[in-house]
Steps between C-alpha positions, in 0.01 A plus 500: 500500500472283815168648618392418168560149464366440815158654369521316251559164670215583739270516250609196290439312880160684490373382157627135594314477811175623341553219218564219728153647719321474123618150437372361818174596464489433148556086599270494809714458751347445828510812731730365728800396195435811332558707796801284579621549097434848574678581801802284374567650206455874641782411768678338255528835247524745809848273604609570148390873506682536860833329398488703147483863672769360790765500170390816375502726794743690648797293671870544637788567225608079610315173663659238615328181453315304751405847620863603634516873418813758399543829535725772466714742252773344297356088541479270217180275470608123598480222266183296563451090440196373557502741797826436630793809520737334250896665453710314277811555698366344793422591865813604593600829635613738267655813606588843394563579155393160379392467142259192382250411208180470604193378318147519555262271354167469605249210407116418598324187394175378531147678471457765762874505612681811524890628418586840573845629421660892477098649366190417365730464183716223656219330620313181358152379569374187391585133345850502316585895543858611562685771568913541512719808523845458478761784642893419500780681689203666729708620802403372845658660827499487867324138445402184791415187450389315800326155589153684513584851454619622152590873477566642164620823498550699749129596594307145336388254720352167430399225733535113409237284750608164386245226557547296818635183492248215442475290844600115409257242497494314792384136416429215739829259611388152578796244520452127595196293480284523819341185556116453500306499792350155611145373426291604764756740692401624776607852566578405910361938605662448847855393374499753235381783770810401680743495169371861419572663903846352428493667154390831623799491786813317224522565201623102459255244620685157533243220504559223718253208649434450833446109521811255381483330186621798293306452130137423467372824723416719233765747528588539095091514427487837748827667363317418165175648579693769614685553119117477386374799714844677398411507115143547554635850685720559217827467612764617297751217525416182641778235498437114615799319609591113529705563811590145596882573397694837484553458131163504412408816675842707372386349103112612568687884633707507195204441297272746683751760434509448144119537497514800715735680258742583764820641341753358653432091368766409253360081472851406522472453893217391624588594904599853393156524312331347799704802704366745292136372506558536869658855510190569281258395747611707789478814300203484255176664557320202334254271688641132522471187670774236493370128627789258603355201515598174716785674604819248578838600589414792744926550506558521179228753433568783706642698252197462285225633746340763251482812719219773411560890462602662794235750658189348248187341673418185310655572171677187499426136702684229486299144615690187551418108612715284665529164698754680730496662812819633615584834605595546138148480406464867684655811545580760220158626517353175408230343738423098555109368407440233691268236237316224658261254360169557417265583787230208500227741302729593207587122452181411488389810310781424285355152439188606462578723188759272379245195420215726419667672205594156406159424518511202784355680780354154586849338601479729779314366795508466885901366494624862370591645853671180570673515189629849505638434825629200412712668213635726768292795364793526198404655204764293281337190657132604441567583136640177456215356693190678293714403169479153593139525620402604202719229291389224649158571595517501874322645807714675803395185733630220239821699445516546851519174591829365318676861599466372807636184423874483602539245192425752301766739384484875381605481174204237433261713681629825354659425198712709244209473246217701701732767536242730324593813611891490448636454760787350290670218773341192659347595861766222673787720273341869575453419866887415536609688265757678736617229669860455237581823532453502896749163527728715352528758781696449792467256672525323199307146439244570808219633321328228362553224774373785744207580316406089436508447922286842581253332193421230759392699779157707542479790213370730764805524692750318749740672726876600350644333800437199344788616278743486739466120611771219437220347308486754210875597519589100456188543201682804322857372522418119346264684224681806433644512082810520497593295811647771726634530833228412831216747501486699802180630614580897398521310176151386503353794613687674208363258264172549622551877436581442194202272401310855630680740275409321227151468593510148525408480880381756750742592750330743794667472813269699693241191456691356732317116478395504108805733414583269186219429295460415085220474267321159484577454107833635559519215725343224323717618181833453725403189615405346146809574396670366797703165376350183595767399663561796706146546661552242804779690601316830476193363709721372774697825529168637529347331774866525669516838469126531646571268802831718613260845479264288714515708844554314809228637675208572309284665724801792472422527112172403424468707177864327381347200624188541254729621166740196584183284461379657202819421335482172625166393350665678159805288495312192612200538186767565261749193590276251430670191712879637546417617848465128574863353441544230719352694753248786516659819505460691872360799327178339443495385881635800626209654306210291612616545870486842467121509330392263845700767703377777398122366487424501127308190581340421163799574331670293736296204388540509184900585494524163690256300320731573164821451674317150641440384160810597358709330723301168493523510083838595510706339790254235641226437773794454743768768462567706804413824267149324403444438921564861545279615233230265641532624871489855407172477338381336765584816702349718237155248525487563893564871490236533185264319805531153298594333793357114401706503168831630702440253718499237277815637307725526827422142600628453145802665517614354877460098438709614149777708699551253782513219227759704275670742760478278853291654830800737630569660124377870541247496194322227677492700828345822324258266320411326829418847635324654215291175535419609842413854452210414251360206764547879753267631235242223444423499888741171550661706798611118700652377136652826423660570871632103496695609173635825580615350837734253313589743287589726725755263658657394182581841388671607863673149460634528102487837498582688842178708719633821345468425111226662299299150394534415871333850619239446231382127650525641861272823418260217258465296805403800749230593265363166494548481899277809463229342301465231726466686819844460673562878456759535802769229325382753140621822680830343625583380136417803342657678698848360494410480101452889509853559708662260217349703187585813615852409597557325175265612254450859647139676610409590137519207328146314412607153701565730812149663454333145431672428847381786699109495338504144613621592856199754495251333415604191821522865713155582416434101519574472838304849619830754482305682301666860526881338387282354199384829400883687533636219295224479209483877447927463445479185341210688219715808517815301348283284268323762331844655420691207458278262290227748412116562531413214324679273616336133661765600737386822571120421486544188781704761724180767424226235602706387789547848689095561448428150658713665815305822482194283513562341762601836731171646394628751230245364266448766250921485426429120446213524266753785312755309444339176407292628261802640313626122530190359354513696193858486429529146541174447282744695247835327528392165583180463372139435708554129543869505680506366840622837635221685342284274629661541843482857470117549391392328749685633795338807376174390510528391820670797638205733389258233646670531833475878449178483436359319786700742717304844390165335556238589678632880476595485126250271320592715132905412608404159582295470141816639297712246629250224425469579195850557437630175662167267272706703171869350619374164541194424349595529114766196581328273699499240217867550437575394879220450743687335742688866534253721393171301667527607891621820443208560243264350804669817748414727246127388451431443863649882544231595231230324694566678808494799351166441360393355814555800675310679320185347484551273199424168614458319126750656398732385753402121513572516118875652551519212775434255237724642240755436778436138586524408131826659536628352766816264424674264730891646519557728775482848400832665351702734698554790287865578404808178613818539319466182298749713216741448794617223436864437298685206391 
């Protein structure tokens, strides 16, 4: 019967496939979609053919469906659903003896599905066929039902594979808003290189900045372009916190755990939820990234510090800003990011971009550099800036200019309404943001009055000592909110330690002279919002507090020495006229001493030419402080070789002393013998000497022989003794002025060395040449170290010692070290100073001198030195030919001979006529006379 349907089925497929062959050719199908017709319907009846003979053939007495099979004498067939083992009475076991109803319906639906059930006869095939066989009271014995293993009977097995269960769709977290990246941002490659080695080692990165002035350095737009890369990776959860307060990062937790699904959130408390999101974090296998941004109350948040999985690499990050940093900032795994300013390229690449994709690359011209460094290199600042740029219509030079106005204020020149990119606060507000909350901290009140004093001083730094003076303590304890008790200096210090935590300041001890230093906006945001009434008594504390850091001796601490002045110049462009309150302040004298001491000539000049003018508008033509001023710069003319103009200014200053003071005061005496050493200068040896002798006797008479002023007009007078020939009475002066130094002063300190150079150079004078030589190689030793290489100091002690190797025939020594004196005083003090001047020519005539010694042997030596000596001397003739004329003559008549010898008669009557034009009346110079030796 079965073999027989199945012929007959074969052949029905047969005739089909031949008809559907006929009908294709019949309608002229192409060969290709007939042979495609073809082929499809053939596979199409062979399916139908196969599946037909797969019912009818021979098959077990029982099939499980979903192709589970049974076997074995005695079993019942199972009740089938839709292919799934059905009993009524459930899954449970069901032991021996056990009686149940059992039913068996089978069911198939849809063409070309398939139901089999006991036999062919209990089978269905085909849409809407159905088959059911019902037995009752069927006995069932020695019967299991498992959880995947149902045994019915005691020989029928049939395995259950339920499907697995489906894995849950894991969609994207994002909670919080991350804020926009700037206009124009500027993705700073070395500062992010340095945030991702501190990623790879933490798993927290705490970002910090470097300079003071806490907001404005970019440190929100990096953690954001951070968040950006983090979603762009596909992140699973990425959470953005406001983490100014505590509350708002436990509410933005809570929240995040909602949106993560964990669990354990109820929504009735929000820090158990934020718990939970926590609890979730450290064990979930999910990517995330949690951003705490401008991170607050360090204390309070310790608690909160999201820690990721134990044992993971990298699935979880946390990245944080802050103005802060404490040792709170670190630790726990978390590592500090140091963010500074711009570097000068990205703010002016960041300008750059910024007006060209507002389409006014014209506004930015040859002012940018000085504009971006003007701004401090601050990103808040530039954005502001460009915004207002753009606004108004105006170039980097003409906004330049009123920036640098100190009229102008910030919030005029930055104002709330070119914040363009978000920032959200005015720059003034932003930049002091932290400044409430610091007050607040122990020692309470000191914050702000500390930060409005270190606003006055230089933004690159003054020393932390300054901190501990009576000036700032007295500052802090009269400006402090609340009134407290007297600030002591551990006060201060701990005030300015706090200013540093909060990133207000900088605060690095281990720069030991610009340990404290603050950004320049920070700065000129603190003192804008200083009270008008309270800024005189922050400028004086200032300058007090400058004055008591002043070292005694200066030539012990020349680099202090330098910062002090720096600060100086600082305090004294910022305070307008409250340095000059009935009298000028001694910082700005102290200062200008200090430039003339240390031979910043130029600088020199001008320091005293403002403090001149200032004092003349301010307290009068006659006030001691203006005479002061006045006779200083006459000091600073004569040592910048304007002798005629200090001249003039000293006569000046002595009729006005001895008018105001009397002849005996001792600011008439020090003018009488500054007067003096510039007539020693101009060649007025008999006026000079006349001076310094009276002088000399008023100071041992006012003053006793053994006082500093008085050794200073003794050791004057032997140098001018000196100049005018009477060497023996210069050695016996100097002498006892050397003895006195040392004893007093002590054999390092610059007035001692003065004193033995001077002794030298009446040694070497008066022929005893080899004690010259011992002395000048100690006294250069001691300058060089003491003052340094550059110093006019150092240079006259240089030029001195090869004048006394000159003169014991160790010429090539000489020309040595006087060409290194040449070209260093060219460089400090310029080609027209009267010790250059000295200097190049004592060269010139040094090599001549050589010269004329190596001929007839050396005629090529002799040539060199010619030729050498004509390219000292000859370029400056016109500059001084009284100087430069007869040693210019040596040097052509040395060229002559040279020719001469030779054979060269022409051309040696020509170099003999180059020489007479050259010739000057003076005497020619001696090369190298301590005329820095000198001191008042």
């Amino acid at each position: 019967m079965r073999r027989w349907v199945w012929w007959a089925v074969a052949g029905v497929c047969a005739a089909v496939g031949a008809g559907l062959v006929a009908v294709a050719l019949w309608v002229g199908l192409e060969t290709a979609d007939m042979v495609a017709s073809v082929v499809g319907a053939l596979l199409a009846l062979a399916g139908l053919a196969f599946t037909v003979r797969s019912l009818l053939c021979e098959r077990p007495p029982a099939t499980a469906a979903g192709g589970a099979g049974a076997s074995g004498t005695g079993a019942r067939e199972g009740d089938a659903d839709g292919g799934v083992p059905v009993a009524t009475a459930g899954d449970d076991a069901v032991g021996d003896g056990a009686v149940r109803e059992v039913r068996v319906r089978v069911e198939a639906s849809g063409e070309g599905s398939v139901g089999a059930g006991r036999d062919i006869s209990h089978s269905a095939v085909g849409a809407g066929s159905r088959v059911e066989h019902n037995e009752v009271d069927n006995r069932i014995e020695n019967t299991t039902v498992g959880r995947d293993l149902f045994q019915v009977g005691r020989d029928l097995t049939v395995n259950n594979h339920p499907a697995p269960p489906s894995e849950p769709v894991r969609r994207p977290v994002r909670v919080g808003a991350v804020p926009p990246l700037a206009s124009a941002f500027q993705p700073r490659e070395e500062l992010r290189e340095r945030i991702d080695r501190a990623r790879e080692r933490n798993t927290t990165v705490v970002l910090t900045q470097v300079l003071s002035g806490g907001g404005g350095v970019g440190k929100s737009q990096l953690a954001a372009a951070y968040a950006d890369q983090a979603h762009a990776e596909g992140v699973d959860v990425l959470v953005w916190v406001n983490a100014a307060e505590t509350s708002q990062i436990i509410t933005a937790y809570a929240e995040a755990a909602r949106a993560v699904g964990e669990g354990a959130v109820g929504g009735q408390d929000t820090e158990q939820d934020a718990a939970a999101f926590l609890r979730w974090l450290a064990v979930t296998d999910r990517s995330w990234l949690v951003v705490l941004d401008d991170l607050t109350d360090l204390e309070g948040i310790q608690r909160w510090w999201p820690r990721p999985p134990a044992g993971t690499s990298g699935g979880g990050r946390v990245l944080a800003t802050t103005r802060r940093r404490d040792a709170l900032v670190t630790g726990g795994g978390r590592a500090r990011v140091d963010i500074g300013t711009y570097t000068p390229t990205e703010a002016l690449g960041y300008l750059r971009e910024r007006l060209a994709a507002a389409d006014a690359s014209h506004l930015l011209d040859d002012g940018a550099p000085g504009l971006v460094e003007a701004l401090g290199l601050l990103p808040l600042a530039l954005a502001h800036a460009a915004a207002y740029m753009i606004n108004e219509e105006v170039d980097c030079t003409a906004y330049l200019h009123p920036f640098t106005d100190r009229a102008s204020r910030l919030e005029n020149l930055l104002p709330q309404d070119a914040d363009t990119d978000n920032y959200g606060r005015r720059v003034t507000a932003s930049l002091l943001l932290a400044l409430d909350a610091a007050d607040r901290r122990k020692p309470v009140g000191l914050a702000t009055a500390a930060i409005r004093l270190a606003a006055r001083l230089d933004p690159a730094g003054h020393p932390d000592t300054l901190w501990t003076t009576n000036a700032v303590t007295h500052y802090l304890t009269t400006h402090r909110t609340p009134a407290n008790d007297p600030v002591t200096a551990e006060q201060a210090r701990a005030a300015l330690r706090l200013l540093h935590h909060y990133a207000l300041i900088t605060h690095h001890t281990h720069d030991t002279h610009r340990a404290v230093r603050l950004h320049a906006l920070t700065a000129r945001a603190a003192r804008e919002t200083t009270p008008d009434n309270d800024t005189p008594a922050t400028v004086r504390a200032a300058a007090d507090a400058l004055l008591e850091t002043w070292p005694e001796h200066e030539h012990t601490a020349p680099d202090l020495t330098a910062v002090l002045r720096a600060n100086t110049d600082t305090l004294a462009d910022l305070a307008g006229d409250l340095l000059w309150q009935t009298n000028g302040h001694l910082i700005l004298f102290a200062t200008g001493k200090s430039l003339t001491a240390a031979g910043l000539i130029e600088t020199s000049v001008t320091h005293w030419q403002h403090l001149t003018t200032d004092a003349e508008r301010l307290l009068g033509a006659n006030h001691p402080d203006t005479l002061t001023a006045r006779g200083n710069l006459a000091t600073s003319y004569r040592q910048a070789g304007r002798t005629g103009e200090a001249i003039v200014l000293e006569e000046r200053v002595l009729a006005d002393r001895e008018r105001i003071l009397g002849g005996d005061h001792p600011d008439t005496l020090t003018a009488r013998g500054n007067l003096a050493t510039s007539y020693w200068q101009a060649g007025r040896t008999d006026e000079a000497t006349a001076i310094e002798e009276r002088v000399l006797a008023d100071r041992e008479r006012l003053l006793g022989p053994g006082h500093p002023s008085t050794l200073t007009a003794r050791g004057n007078l032997a140098t001018s003794y000196a100049q005018a020939g009477r060497t023996a009475e210069a050695i016996v002066l100097e002498e006892q002025v050397l003895a006195d130094r040392e004893r007093l002063l002590g054999p390092g300190h610059p007035s001692t060395l003065t004193a033995r150079g001077n002794l030298a150079t009446s040694y070497a004078q008066a022929g005893r040449t080899d004690e010259a030589i011992a002395i000048e190689e100690r006294v250069l030793a001691d300058r060089e170290r003491i003052l340094g290489d550059d110093h006019p100091g150092t240079l006259t002690a240089r030029g001195n010692l090869a004048a006394s190797y000159w003169r014991v025939g160790r010429t090539g020594e000489a020309v040595d070290l006087l060409r290194s004196v040449v070209e260093d005083r060219n460089r400090v003090s310029g080609p027209a100073h009267p010790d250059t001047v000295v200097s190049r020519a004592g060269l010139a005539t040094v090599l001549a001198w050589r010269g004329r010694a190596l001929l007839p042997g050396d005629s090529a030596g002799a040539w060199r030195d010619a030729a050498e000596a004509v390219g000292a001397v000859g370029p400056y003739l016109a500059d001084d030919p009284a100087t430069y004329g007869p040693v210019l003559a040596e040097a052509y008549g040395l060229a002559a001979a040279v020719v001469d010898a030779e054979g060269q008669p022409k051309a040696a009557a020509d170099f003999r006529s180059r020489a007479l034009q050259a010739v000057a009346t003076p005497p020619q110079p001696r090369p190298g006379h301590d005329d820095a030796g000198r001191i008042r």
